[in-house]
Short mmCIF file of C-alpha atoms in Angstrom, two decimals:
data_model
loop_
_atom_site.label_atom_id
_atom_site.label_comp_id
_atom_site.label_asym_id
_atom_site.label_seq_id
_atom_site.Cartn_x
_atom_site.Cartn_y
_atom_site.Cartn_z
CA MET A 248 0.00 0.00 0.00
CA SER A 249 1.23 3.52 -0.80
CA ASP A 250 2.47 5.78 1.98
CA ILE A 251 -0.32 8.17 0.88
CA GLU A 252 -3.34 6.85 2.74
CA HIS A 253 -7.05 7.35 2.10
CA SER A 254 -8.48 9.64 4.78
CA ALA A 255 -11.95 8.05 4.64
CA ILE A 256 -13.59 5.21 2.75
CA GLU A 257 -16.02 7.55 0.97
CA ARG A 258 -13.07 9.30 -0.61
CA ARG A 259 -11.90 6.25 -2.52
CA LEU A 260 -12.36 5.97 -6.25
CA GLN A 261 -15.39 4.18 -7.62
CA ALA A 262 -14.87 0.66 -8.90
CA GLY A 263 -13.85 0.46 -12.54
CA PRO A 264 -11.27 2.04 -14.85
CA VAL A 265 -10.13 5.61 -14.22
CA VAL A 266 -10.07 7.83 -17.32
CA VAL A 267 -7.92 10.97 -17.26
CA VAL A 268 -9.12 13.43 -19.90
CA GLY A 269 -6.46 15.87 -21.10
CA PHE A 270 -2.77 14.98 -20.99
CA GLY A 271 -1.27 18.36 -20.21
CA VAL A 272 0.62 19.20 -17.03
CA SER A 273 -2.35 18.48 -14.74
CA GLY A 274 -3.33 15.32 -16.59
CA GLU A 275 0.17 13.89 -16.39
CA ALA A 276 0.32 14.71 -12.67
CA ALA A 277 -3.02 12.97 -12.13
CA VAL A 278 -1.73 9.83 -13.86
CA ARG A 279 1.41 9.80 -11.69
CA LEU A 280 -0.71 10.12 -8.54
CA LEU A 281 -3.07 7.36 -9.63
CA LEU A 282 -0.18 4.99 -10.26
CA HIS A 283 1.07 5.84 -6.77
CA VAL A 284 -2.17 5.40 -4.83
CA ALA A 285 -4.40 3.12 -6.91
CA GLU A 286 -2.13 0.26 -7.85
CA ASP A 287 -4.95 -2.05 -8.92
CA ALA A 288 -6.89 0.47 -11.00
CA GLU A 289 -6.91 0.42 -14.79
CA VAL A 290 -5.77 3.89 -15.84
CA ARG A 291 -6.70 5.29 -19.24
CA VAL A 292 -5.67 8.61 -20.78
CA ASN A 293 -7.74 10.41 -23.39
CA ASP A 294 -6.71 13.48 -25.37
CA GLY A 295 -8.16 14.87 -28.59
CA ARG A 296 -4.72 15.71 -29.94
CA PRO A 297 -2.75 13.16 -31.98
CA ARG A 298 -0.11 10.95 -30.36
CA GLU A 299 2.60 12.87 -32.23
CA ALA A 300 1.80 15.98 -30.19
CA PHE A 301 3.24 14.41 -27.03
CA ASP A 302 6.65 13.38 -25.75
CA GLY A 303 7.03 9.80 -26.94
CA GLU A 304 9.31 8.83 -24.05
CA ILE A 305 6.76 9.93 -21.44
CA VAL A 306 3.94 8.09 -23.19
CA ALA A 307 6.06 4.95 -23.51
CA HIS A 308 7.05 5.19 -19.83
CA PHE A 309 3.42 5.22 -18.73
CA GLU A 310 2.44 2.50 -21.17
CA GLY A 311 5.15 0.38 -19.60
CA GLN A 312 3.29 0.80 -16.30
CA GLY A 313 0.02 -0.37 -17.83
CA VAL A 314 -1.57 2.97 -18.75
CA ARG A 315 -3.68 2.85 -21.92
CA PHE A 316 -3.70 5.91 -24.19
CA PHE A 317 -6.50 7.01 -26.52
CA PHE A 318 -5.51 9.93 -28.74
CA GLY A 319 -7.24 11.83 -31.52
CA GLY A 320 -10.81 12.04 -30.22
CA HIS A 321 -13.27 11.30 -27.43
CA THR A 322 -15.26 8.17 -28.23
CA ASP A 323 -17.64 6.21 -26.02
CA ALA A 324 -15.28 3.21 -26.15
CA VAL A 325 -12.69 5.17 -24.12
CA PHE A 326 -15.15 5.54 -21.23
CA GLU A 327 -16.72 2.09 -21.35
CA GLY A 328 -17.11 0.73 -17.83
CA ALA A 329 -15.37 3.75 -16.27
CA GLY A 330 -15.83 4.23 -12.55
CA THR A 331 -14.15 7.65 -12.37
CA VAL A 332 -13.41 10.29 -15.01
CA VAL A 333 -10.77 12.89 -14.10
CA LEU A 334 -10.96 16.12 -16.10
CA SER A 335 -7.98 18.41 -16.52
CA PRO A 336 -8.71 22.13 -15.99
CA GLY A 337 -10.16 23.82 -19.05
CA VAL A 338 -11.46 20.64 -20.69
CA PRO A 339 -14.77 21.68 -22.28
CA SER A 340 -18.04 19.81 -21.98
CA LEU A 341 -17.75 16.53 -23.90
CA GLU A 342 -20.73 14.43 -24.93
CA ALA A 343 -18.85 11.19 -24.29
CA VAL A 344 -18.09 12.30 -20.72
CA GLU A 345 -21.73 13.19 -20.11
CA ARG A 346 -22.80 9.78 -21.36
CA ALA A 347 -20.27 8.17 -19.02
CA ARG A 348 -21.72 10.22 -16.17
CA SER A 349 -25.22 9.04 -17.06
CA ALA A 350 -23.93 5.47 -17.04
CA GLY A 351 -22.78 5.89 -13.43
CA ALA A 352 -19.23 7.21 -13.69
CA GLU A 353 -18.08 9.78 -11.17
CA VAL A 354 -16.76 12.88 -12.98
CA ILE A 355 -14.23 14.93 -11.01
CA GLY A 356 -11.30 17.25 -11.68
CA GLU A 357 -7.60 16.84 -10.99
CA ILE A 358 -7.93 19.02 -7.88
CA GLU A 359 -10.73 16.86 -6.47
CA LEU A 360 -8.75 13.70 -7.16
CA ALA A 361 -5.70 15.05 -5.31
CA LEU A 362 -7.75 16.37 -2.38
CA ARG A 363 -8.75 12.83 -1.55
CA TYR A 364 -5.15 12.09 -0.63
CA VAL A 365 -4.22 15.36 1.09
CA ARG A 366 -3.08 15.00 4.70
CA GLY A 367 -3.01 18.45 6.23
CA PRO A 368 -4.97 21.72 6.29
CA VAL A 369 -5.79 23.51 3.04
CA VAL A 370 -5.77 27.26 2.46
CA ALA A 371 -7.47 28.06 -0.84
CA VAL A 372 -7.55 31.36 -2.71
CA THR A 373 -9.44 32.39 -5.82
CA GLY A 374 -10.43 35.63 -7.49
CA THR A 375 -10.29 37.20 -10.90
CA ASN A 376 -7.15 39.14 -9.98
CA GLY A 377 -4.46 39.05 -7.31
CA LYS A 378 -4.64 35.40 -6.31
CA SER A 379 -1.08 34.53 -7.40
CA THR A 380 0.32 37.44 -5.41
CA VAL A 381 -1.66 36.47 -2.31
CA VAL A 382 -0.63 32.81 -2.36
CA GLY A 383 2.96 33.92 -3.00
CA LEU A 384 2.79 36.09 0.12
CA LEU A 385 1.27 33.21 2.10
CA SER A 386 4.10 30.93 1.00
CA ALA A 387 6.66 33.52 2.11
CA MET A 388 4.94 33.66 5.49
CA ALA A 389 4.97 29.86 5.77
CA TRP A 390 8.68 29.85 4.95
CA ALA A 391 9.25 32.46 7.64
CA ALA A 392 7.39 30.20 10.09
CA ARG A 393 9.52 27.22 8.95
CA LEU A 394 6.27 25.42 8.26
CA PRO A 395 6.36 22.54 5.72
CA HIS A 396 3.97 23.52 2.96
CA PHE A 397 3.02 23.06 -0.67
CA LEU A 398 2.22 25.97 -3.00
CA GLY A 399 0.40 25.11 -6.20
CA GLY A 400 -2.87 24.31 -7.88
CA ASN A 401 -3.36 26.93 -10.58
CA PHE A 402 -0.04 28.36 -9.41
CA GLY A 403 2.50 26.35 -11.39
CA ILE A 404 2.49 22.88 -9.83
CA PRO A 405 -0.59 20.61 -9.92
CA LEU A 406 -1.92 19.52 -6.54
CA SER A 407 -1.44 15.88 -7.55
CA GLU A 408 2.31 16.50 -7.71
CA GLY A 409 2.16 18.29 -4.38
CA VAL A 410 0.51 15.34 -2.66
CA ARG A 411 3.30 13.06 -3.85
CA ALA A 412 5.99 15.56 -2.86
CA MET A 413 4.52 16.11 0.61
CA ALA A 414 4.33 12.33 1.12
CA ASP A 415 8.07 12.20 0.65
CA VAL A 416 8.51 14.45 3.71
CA GLY A 417 5.90 12.75 5.84
CA GLY A 418 2.72 14.05 4.25
CA GLU A 419 1.85 16.58 6.93
CA GLY A 420 1.95 20.32 6.36
CA LEU A 421 -0.02 23.23 4.95
CA TYR A 422 -1.39 23.17 1.41
CA ILE A 423 -1.63 26.67 -0.11
CA LEU A 424 -3.72 26.52 -3.25
CA GLU A 425 -4.49 29.04 -5.94
CA LEU A 426 -7.64 27.84 -7.67
CA SER A 427 -9.20 29.00 -10.94
CA SER A 428 -12.87 28.91 -11.78
CA PHE A 429 -12.12 26.06 -14.20
CA GLN A 430 -10.65 23.97 -11.39
CA LEU A 431 -13.46 24.80 -8.98
CA GLU A 432 -16.11 23.64 -11.43
CA THR A 433 -15.26 20.02 -10.64
CA VAL A 434 -14.57 20.31 -6.90
CA ARG A 435 -17.33 18.81 -4.75
CA GLY A 436 -16.54 20.05 -1.26
CA LEU A 437 -13.14 21.62 -0.84
CA GLY A 438 -13.25 21.64 2.96
CA ALA A 439 -10.54 24.30 3.29
CA LYS A 440 -9.38 25.54 6.68
CA VAL A 441 -9.49 29.02 5.12
CA ALA A 442 -11.13 29.78 1.76
CA ALA A 443 -10.85 33.22 0.18
CA ILE A 444 -12.35 35.07 -2.78
CA LEU A 445 -10.36 38.25 -3.42
CA ASN A 446 -12.67 39.76 -6.06
CA ILE A 447 -14.93 38.78 -8.92
CA THR A 448 -14.86 40.89 -12.06
CA GLU A 449 -15.82 39.96 -15.59
CA ASP A 450 -13.58 37.29 -17.12
CA HIS A 451 -13.85 34.13 -19.23
CA ALA A 452 -17.01 35.35 -20.95
CA ASP A 453 -16.01 32.97 -23.74
CA ARG A 454 -16.61 29.98 -21.40
CA TYR A 455 -19.48 30.90 -19.08
CA GLU A 456 -23.08 31.55 -20.00
CA ASP A 457 -23.10 34.78 -18.02
CA PHE A 458 -21.34 36.61 -15.19
CA ALA A 459 -23.48 34.87 -12.57
CA ALA A 460 -22.32 31.45 -13.76
CA TYR A 461 -18.68 32.56 -13.58
CA GLY A 462 -19.18 33.92 -10.05
CA ALA A 463 -20.97 30.74 -8.96
CA ALA A 464 -17.97 28.70 -10.07
CA LYS A 465 -15.71 30.88 -7.93
CA ALA A 466 -18.08 30.61 -4.94
CA ARG A 467 -17.65 26.83 -4.90
CA ILE A 468 -14.41 27.48 -2.99
CA PHE A 469 -16.50 28.06 0.16
CA ALA A 470 -18.00 24.54 0.20
CA LYS A 471 -17.40 22.99 3.65
CA ALA A 472 -14.82 25.67 4.53
CA ASP A 473 -14.02 26.38 8.18
CA ARG A 474 -13.38 30.09 7.64
CA CYS A 475 -14.25 32.29 4.67
CA VAL A 476 -12.41 35.47 3.67
CA VAL A 477 -13.92 38.14 1.41
CA PRO A 478 -13.30 41.81 0.53
CA ALA A 479 -15.37 44.10 2.73
CA SER A 480 -16.35 46.50 -0.04
CA ASP A 481 -17.06 44.08 -2.89
CA PRO A 482 -20.84 43.77 -3.33
CA VAL A 483 -20.50 40.91 -5.83
CA VAL A 484 -18.53 38.63 -3.52
CA ASN A 485 -20.61 39.57 -0.49
CA GLY A 486 -23.70 38.80 -2.51
CA PHE A 487 -22.60 35.18 -2.69
CA ILE A 488 -22.06 35.20 1.08
CA ASP A 489 -25.56 36.63 1.57
CA ALA A 490 -26.93 33.91 -0.73
CA GLY A 491 -25.54 31.23 1.55
CA ALA A 492 -22.40 30.20 -0.31
CA ALA A 493 -20.54 30.09 3.01
CA ALA A 494 -23.30 28.33 4.95
CA GLY A 495 -21.89 26.15 7.70
CA ALA A 496 -18.60 28.01 7.97
CA ALA A 497 -17.40 28.94 11.47
CA GLY A 498 -17.08 32.55 10.39
CA VAL A 499 -16.85 35.06 7.55
CA HIS A 500 -13.94 37.49 7.77
CA ARG A 501 -13.43 40.63 5.68
CA PHE A 502 -10.40 42.63 4.56
CA GLY A 503 -10.02 46.11 3.10
CA ALA A 504 -11.76 49.31 4.18
CA GLY A 505 -14.39 48.37 6.75
CA GLY A 506 -12.87 44.96 7.39
CA GLU A 507 -10.61 43.37 9.98
CA VAL A 508 -7.37 44.02 8.09
CA PHE A 509 -6.94 47.21 6.07
CA ALA A 510 -4.45 49.81 4.85
CA GLU A 511 -4.39 52.98 6.95
CA GLY A 512 -1.95 55.72 6.07
CA ASP A 513 1.53 54.22 6.03
CA GLU A 514 0.52 50.96 7.73
CA LEU A 515 -1.22 47.66 7.15
CA VAL A 516 -3.43 47.15 10.19
CA ASP A 517 -5.00 44.01 11.66
CA ALA A 518 -7.62 45.45 14.00
CA THR A 519 -8.38 42.06 15.52
CA SER A 520 -4.85 41.05 16.49
CA GLY A 521 -3.51 44.57 16.84
CA GLN A 522 -0.65 43.92 14.43
CA ARG A 523 0.64 46.87 12.41
CA ILE A 524 3.12 46.55 9.54
CA ALA A 525 4.75 49.48 7.79
CA ARG A 526 3.73 49.66 4.13
CA THR A 527 7.35 50.38 3.28
CA SER A 528 8.18 46.76 4.17
CA LEU A 529 5.93 45.65 1.28
CA ARG A 530 8.00 45.62 -1.89
CA LEU A 531 4.99 45.61 -4.20
CA VAL A 532 3.69 48.84 -5.71
CA GLY A 533 0.10 49.98 -6.02
CA ALA A 534 -2.97 50.21 -3.81
CA HIS A 535 -4.21 46.88 -5.17
CA ASN A 536 -1.10 45.16 -3.83
CA ALA A 537 -1.59 46.74 -0.41
CA LEU A 538 -5.06 45.20 -0.50
CA ASN A 539 -3.56 41.85 -1.52
CA ALA A 540 -1.20 42.08 1.46
CA CYS A 541 -4.16 42.75 3.77
CA ALA A 542 -5.89 39.63 2.43
CA ALA A 543 -2.76 37.55 2.98
CA MET A 544 -2.36 38.86 6.56
CA LEU A 545 -5.94 37.90 7.40
CA ILE A 546 -5.74 34.45 5.78
CA ALA A 547 -2.41 33.72 7.48
CA ARG A 548 -3.72 34.70 10.91
CA LEU A 549 -6.78 32.47 10.47
CA ALA A 550 -4.50 29.63 9.34
CA GLY A 551 -2.59 29.92 12.61
CA LEU A 552 0.62 31.69 11.53
CA SER A 553 2.32 33.96 14.04
CA GLU A 554 2.54 37.73 13.76
CA THR A 555 6.31 37.39 13.44
CA ALA A 556 5.99 35.05 10.45
CA ILE A 557 3.38 37.28 8.83
CA ALA A 558 5.55 40.38 9.11
CA GLN A 559 8.68 38.57 7.96
CA GLY A 560 6.85 37.02 4.99
CA ILE A 561 5.68 40.42 3.79
CA ALA A 562 9.19 41.81 4.09
CA ASP A 563 10.74 38.81 2.31
CA PHE A 564 8.33 38.61 -0.65
CA GLU A 565 9.87 40.18 -3.74
CA GLY A 566 6.87 39.81 -6.04
CA LEU A 567 6.17 37.49 -8.94
CA PRO A 568 7.49 37.53 -12.49
CA HIS A 569 5.35 39.32 -15.10
CA ARG A 570 3.34 41.21 -12.48
CA MET A 571 4.19 44.92 -12.58
CA ALA A 572 7.88 44.06 -13.03
CA LEU A 573 10.27 46.78 -14.21
CA VAL A 574 12.25 45.11 -17.02
CA GLY A 575 14.21 48.07 -18.39
CA ASP A 576 14.67 51.79 -18.75
CA VAL A 577 15.47 53.29 -22.14
CA LYS A 578 16.33 57.00 -22.21
CA GLY A 579 14.14 57.69 -19.21
CA VAL A 580 11.18 55.54 -20.35
CA ALA A 581 10.40 52.72 -17.89
CA PHE A 582 9.14 49.45 -19.36
CA ILE A 583 6.80 47.54 -17.03
CA ASP A 584 5.81 43.91 -17.63
CA ASP A 585 2.35 42.98 -16.36
CA SER A 586 1.74 40.18 -18.85
CA LYS A 587 -0.29 38.44 -16.13
CA ALA A 588 -2.99 41.12 -16.59
CA THR A 589 -5.03 38.79 -18.79
CA ASN A 590 -8.43 40.42 -18.25
CA VAL A 591 -9.87 43.91 -18.22
CA GLY A 592 -10.06 44.22 -14.44
CA ALA A 593 -6.39 43.30 -14.03
CA ALA A 594 -5.32 45.75 -16.74
CA VAL A 595 -7.30 48.56 -15.13
CA ALA A 596 -5.72 47.80 -11.73
CA SER A 597 -2.29 47.92 -13.38
CA ILE A 598 -3.00 51.31 -14.91
CA ARG A 599 -4.27 52.73 -11.64
CA SER A 600 -1.21 51.45 -9.78
CA LEU A 601 0.92 53.85 -11.86
CA GLY A 602 -0.45 56.62 -9.67
CA GLY A 603 -0.99 59.16 -12.44
CA ARG A 604 2.39 58.70 -14.14
CA PRO A 605 2.15 59.35 -17.91
CA PHE A 606 2.15 56.07 -19.80
CA VAL A 607 1.74 54.25 -23.09
CA LEU A 608 -0.32 51.07 -22.84
CA ILE A 609 0.32 47.90 -24.84
CA ALA A 610 -2.84 45.76 -24.97
CA GLY A 611 -4.43 42.99 -26.98
CA GLY A 612 -4.14 39.27 -27.54
CA ARG A 613 -6.83 36.60 -27.56
CA ASP A 614 -10.09 38.26 -26.60
CA LYS A 615 -12.02 37.06 -23.54
CA ASP A 616 -15.06 39.08 -24.64
CA GLY A 617 -15.05 41.23 -21.51
CA ASP A 618 -16.71 44.61 -21.12
CA LEU A 619 -14.19 47.23 -22.29
CA SER A 620 -15.95 50.31 -20.91
CA GLU A 621 -13.83 50.42 -17.74
CA LEU A 622 -10.65 50.01 -19.77
CA ARG A 623 -11.75 52.89 -22.01
CA GLU A 624 -12.08 55.12 -18.95
CA ALA A 625 -8.73 54.08 -17.44
CA ALA A 626 -6.85 54.24 -20.75
CA SER A 627 -8.21 57.70 -21.55
CA ASN A 628 -5.36 59.03 -19.38
CA ALA A 629 -2.74 57.28 -21.50
CA ARG A 630 -0.50 59.11 -23.91
CA ALA A 631 -1.40 56.39 -26.42
CA VAL A 632 -2.46 52.73 -26.64
CA VAL A 633 -0.66 50.24 -28.87
CA LEU A 634 -2.85 47.31 -29.92
CA LEU A 635 -1.94 43.88 -31.26
CA GLY A 636 -3.31 40.37 -31.59
CA GLU A 637 -6.71 38.91 -32.37
CA ALA A 638 -8.52 41.41 -30.13
CA ALA A 639 -6.97 44.52 -31.71
CA ALA A 640 -9.96 45.39 -33.87
CA ARG A 641 -12.53 45.15 -31.07
CA PHE A 642 -10.27 47.06 -28.69
CA ALA A 643 -9.76 49.75 -31.33
CA ASP A 644 -13.53 50.16 -31.70
CA ALA A 645 -14.01 50.35 -27.94
CA LEU A 646 -11.19 52.87 -27.34
CA SER A 647 -11.67 55.00 -30.45
CA GLY A 648 -12.01 58.70 -29.62
CA ALA A 649 -10.78 58.25 -26.03
CA VAL A 650 -7.04 57.96 -26.68
CA PRO A 651 -4.62 57.90 -29.65
CA LEU A 652 -4.29 54.36 -31.02
CA LYS A 653 -1.60 52.49 -32.92
CA ARG A 654 -2.03 48.94 -34.29
CA VAL A 655 0.95 46.62 -34.84
CA ASP A 656 1.51 43.01 -35.88
CA SER A 657 4.01 41.82 -33.27
CA LEU A 658 5.09 42.39 -29.70
CA GLU A 659 8.48 43.59 -30.89
CA ALA A 660 6.75 46.23 -33.04
CA ALA A 661 4.56 47.14 -30.06
CA VAL A 662 7.61 47.82 -27.89
CA THR A 663 9.26 49.93 -30.58
CA GLY A 664 6.04 51.78 -31.36
CA ALA A 665 5.30 52.48 -27.71
CA PHE A 666 8.81 53.84 -27.17
CA GLU A 667 8.38 56.19 -30.13
CA LEU A 668 5.13 57.49 -28.63
CA ALA A 669 6.50 57.88 -25.09
CA GLU A 670 8.45 60.74 -23.58
CA ALA A 671 11.19 60.75 -20.95
CA GLY A 672 9.63 60.08 -17.55
CA ASP A 673 6.80 57.98 -19.02
CA ALA A 674 6.09 54.30 -18.46
CA VAL A 675 5.38 51.77 -21.20
CA LEU A 676 2.99 49.28 -19.61
CA LEU A 677 2.32 45.82 -21.00
CA ALA A 678 -1.11 45.05 -19.52
CA PRO A 679 -2.82 43.16 -22.35
CA ALA A 680 -6.32 42.60 -20.85
CA CYS A 681 -6.32 39.42 -22.96
CA SER A 682 -4.94 35.91 -22.87
CA SER A 683 -1.72 35.23 -24.75
CA TYR A 684 -2.76 32.19 -26.75
CA ASP A 685 -3.07 33.85 -30.14
CA MET A 686 0.67 34.54 -30.28
CA PHE A 687 2.29 32.77 -27.30
CA ASP A 688 2.03 29.57 -25.27
CA SER A 689 1.46 31.46 -22.02
CA TYR A 690 1.52 34.88 -20.38
CA VAL A 691 5.00 33.92 -19.12
CA GLN A 692 6.31 33.48 -22.67
CA ARG A 693 4.67 36.77 -23.64
CA GLY A 694 6.33 38.57 -20.73
CA GLU A 695 9.71 37.10 -21.60
CA ALA A 696 9.29 38.21 -25.22
CA PHE A 697 8.45 41.72 -23.99
CA ALA A 698 11.61 41.79 -21.85
CA ASP A 699 13.68 40.52 -24.82
CA ALA A 700 12.28 43.29 -27.03
CA VAL A 701 13.12 45.92 -24.39
CA ARG A 702 16.69 44.60 -24.11
CA ALA A 703 17.03 44.76 -27.90
CA LEU A 704 15.83 48.38 -27.79
CA GLU A 705 18.36 49.18 -25.04
CA ALA A 706 21.15 47.78 -27.23
CA LEU A 707 20.42 50.13 -30.14
#
């Protein structure tokens, strides 16, 4: 028997083959976990892409351990007799999966699968914006407390990998999870020690029927939570609390103005514990990051971390790549990479964090069909906006008349064009308000390409 034990009999997998749908990073991690904890189960992998799209050595390795692969489509034969179907995040609704569900298969996500083997308290954070920064701060606080912990979920490493890694050091410790709406769709009852929603603004309109459906997916994070954390002044998030999304929780705690933890003058203040931390110890710029720090302070206190660890974690945290990162300065023009601003709300927060500094905005990419009216208002203060990618035409229509516009065909041209439009003392801000998938594999690759283009400009 594996050293990762089942916590309760009802958490075991249903009898029958287990089918993992989607063989990306999360799917591969799910397969590794299944081979570790369910030695007798028949494991199948299904992906609509052809076999040639995958690393042949990895596929052969798993086949050598008895895993069966089904590439190139999603047929009923793949799911025949399945007891459990594990969906990778972002897998769309599939008719074959729904027929398997109707035939009695349990359909869960990679997060739900991994949760069944977690031994230790879970702190879970979601929100349209800021969640990576908050879990990064929480990890820094856990390090300061010398507390064994795993940081992952939507943040880089799948939870299935984390369960295996934590087992190697005894299994116990804190699990800090960033969770997306896609991941939460297939979570039954997270049961977090602390569950937090930082904000809910329009995003993923290309996936959800409406804004309410998107918010409801986020609100699933509160299922069976001990403590719930929400922003004091956000009527959308508090509306879900009022509707009973946090029913059964021991308490609902709020951060921001009017809440338990808030920014006041030059300090971050926890009114409940009495802790005060100088804002100068926070290396992140912008009012939105002060709010993120308040959220992290509140979550950490509820999770049982000491005031010393909380303060040290804030002081130690240097920020995350591609989130308001200064990547270069060319003749007095600062180039700021916020490639992680993949929706309108995030881009607006990035603009506002500049504090009135003159700027040229670079935006565009693969459209998420969000409402651009707030971006139009925020960008009206820009010296100019440079647009690229699939969304350029719609963004141009939405921003026309509010700000000078320039359309380009590449990120390199966007950097050059923005520099030509900027003046000494300005910032050039990459805050795309779109996903990167029309031109890049990820927002990380887009941010790296932006930095490369700035370095090339510096060398001229």
